[in-house]
């Protein structure tokens, strides 16, 4: 069961970060986040944290 929590949080962060990026860039209309530059910048940062979480979770699973 080791590492599953980290993997889950990492995957959630990657998906949420990608969604924020798409919304912030204005590709999806009808949201309060649409065309907001802050979300276009925060999204990739969250994706990077999510990728780090995935890497950390995979390392924990290998041990």
PDB file of C-alpha atoms in Angstrom:
ATOM      1  CA  UNK A   1       0.000   0.000   0.000  1.00  0.00           C
ATOM      2  CA  UNK A   2       3.111   2.128   0.122  1.00  0.00           C
ATOM      3  CA  UNK A   3       3.143   5.131  -2.169  1.00  0.00           C
ATOM      4  CA  UNK A   4      -0.467   4.940  -3.380  1.00  0.00           C
ATOM      5  CA  UNK A   5      -1.442   8.098  -1.546  1.00  0.00           C
ATOM      6  CA  UNK A   6       1.433  10.031  -3.125  1.00  0.00           C
ATOM      7  CA  UNK A   7       0.599   8.634  -6.544  1.00  0.00           C
ATOM      8  CA  UNK A   8      -3.051   9.604  -6.164  1.00  0.00           C
ATOM      9  CA  UNK A   9      -2.234  13.137  -5.033  1.00  0.00           C
ATOM     10  CA  UNK A  10       0.321  13.512  -7.819  1.00  0.00           C
ATOM     11  CA  UNK A  11      -2.130  12.400 -10.469  1.00  0.00           C
ATOM     12  CA  UNK A  12      -4.832  14.676  -9.081  1.00  0.00           C
ATOM     13  CA  UNK A  13      -2.415  17.624  -9.126  1.00  0.00           C
ATOM     14  CA  UNK A  14      -1.418  16.927 -12.747  1.00  0.00           C
ATOM     15  CA  UNK A  15      -5.042  16.744 -13.899  1.00  0.00           C
ATOM     16  CA  UNK A  16      -6.094  19.829 -11.936  1.00  0.00           C
ATOM     17  CA  UNK A  17      -3.060  21.786 -13.122  1.00  0.00           C
ATOM     18  CA  UNK A  18      -3.778  20.895 -16.732  1.00  0.00           C
ATOM     19  CA  UNK A  19      -7.400  21.983 -16.283  1.00  0.00           C
ATOM     20  CA  UNK A  20      -6.327  25.293 -14.742  1.00  0.00           C
ATOM     21  CA  UNK A  21      -3.930  25.889 -17.611  1.00  0.00           C
ATOM     22  CA  UNK A  22      -6.565  25.227 -20.274  1.00  0.00           C
ATOM     23  CA  UNK A  23      -9.084  27.428 -18.490  1.00  0.00           C
ATOM     24  CA  UNK A  24      -6.578  30.209 -17.883  1.00  0.00           C
ATOM     25  CA  UNK A  25      -5.578  30.282 -21.538  1.00  0.00           C
ATOM     26  CA  UNK A  26      -9.222  30.690 -22.527  1.00  0.00           C
ATOM     27  CA  UNK A  27      -9.706  27.432 -24.440  1.00  0.00           C
ATOM     28  CA  UNK A  28     -12.809  26.645 -22.354  1.00  0.00           C
ATOM     29  CA  UNK A  29     -15.461  29.328 -21.949  1.00  0.00           C
ATOM     30  CA  UNK A  30     -18.132  29.778 -19.309  1.00  0.00           C
ATOM     31  CA  UNK A  31     -16.061  29.613 -16.148  1.00  0.00           C
ATOM     32  CA  UNK A  32     -14.862  32.216 -13.672  1.00  0.00           C
ATOM     33  CA  UNK A  33     -11.337  30.966 -14.389  1.00  0.00           C
ATOM     34  CA  UNK A  34     -11.577  31.502 -18.147  1.00  0.00           C
ATOM     35  CA  UNK A  35      -9.097  33.975 -19.636  1.00  0.00           C
ATOM     36  CA  UNK A  36      -7.475  34.681 -16.270  1.00  0.00           C
ATOM     37  CA  UNK A  37      -3.681  34.895 -16.562  1.00  0.00           C
ATOM     38  CA  UNK A  38      -3.109  33.799 -12.946  1.00  0.00           C
ATOM     39  CA  UNK A  39      -4.612  30.363 -13.657  1.00  0.00           C
ATOM     40  CA  UNK A  40      -2.573  30.049 -16.849  1.00  0.00           C
ATOM     41  CA  UNK A  41       0.558  30.509 -14.722  1.00  0.00           C
ATOM     42  CA  UNK A  42      -0.513  28.519 -11.651  1.00  0.00           C
ATOM     43  CA  UNK A  43      -1.563  25.485 -13.711  1.00  0.00           C
ATOM     44  CA  UNK A  44       1.894  24.498 -15.010  1.00  0.00           C
ATOM     45  CA  UNK A  45       3.371  25.003 -11.534  1.00  0.00           C
ATOM     46  CA  UNK A  46       0.797  22.587 -10.120  1.00  0.00           C
ATOM     47  CA  UNK A  47       1.534  20.122 -12.933  1.00  0.00           C
ATOM     48  CA  UNK A  48       5.230  20.197 -11.987  1.00  0.00           C
ATOM     49  CA  UNK A  49       4.382  19.543  -8.335  1.00  0.00           C
ATOM     50  CA  UNK A  50       2.126  16.707  -9.443  1.00  0.00           C
ATOM     51  CA  UNK A  51       4.863  15.158 -11.560  1.00  0.00           C
ATOM     52  CA  UNK A  52       7.221  15.371  -8.595  1.00  0.00           C
ATOM     53  CA  UNK A  53       4.568  13.659  -6.454  1.00  0.00           C
ATOM     54  CA  UNK A  54       4.181  10.902  -9.039  1.00  0.00           C
ATOM     55  CA  UNK A  55       7.934  10.389  -9.131  1.00  0.00           C
ATOM     56  CA  UNK A  56       8.112  10.297  -5.332  1.00  0.00           C
ATOM     57  CA  UNK A  57       5.234   7.814  -5.176  1.00  0.00           C
ATOM     58  CA  UNK A  58       6.852   5.548  -7.755  1.00  0.00           C
ATOM     59  CA  UNK A  59      10.089   5.574  -5.766  1.00  0.00           C
ATOM     60  CA  UNK A  60       8.204   4.582  -2.614  1.00  0.00           C
ATOM     61  CA  UNK A  61       6.469   1.735  -4.456  1.00  0.00           C
ATOM     62  CA  UNK A  62       9.770   0.253  -5.709  1.00  0.00           C
ATOM     63  CA  UNK A  63      11.253  -0.162  -2.232  1.00  0.00           C
TER      64      UNK A  63
END
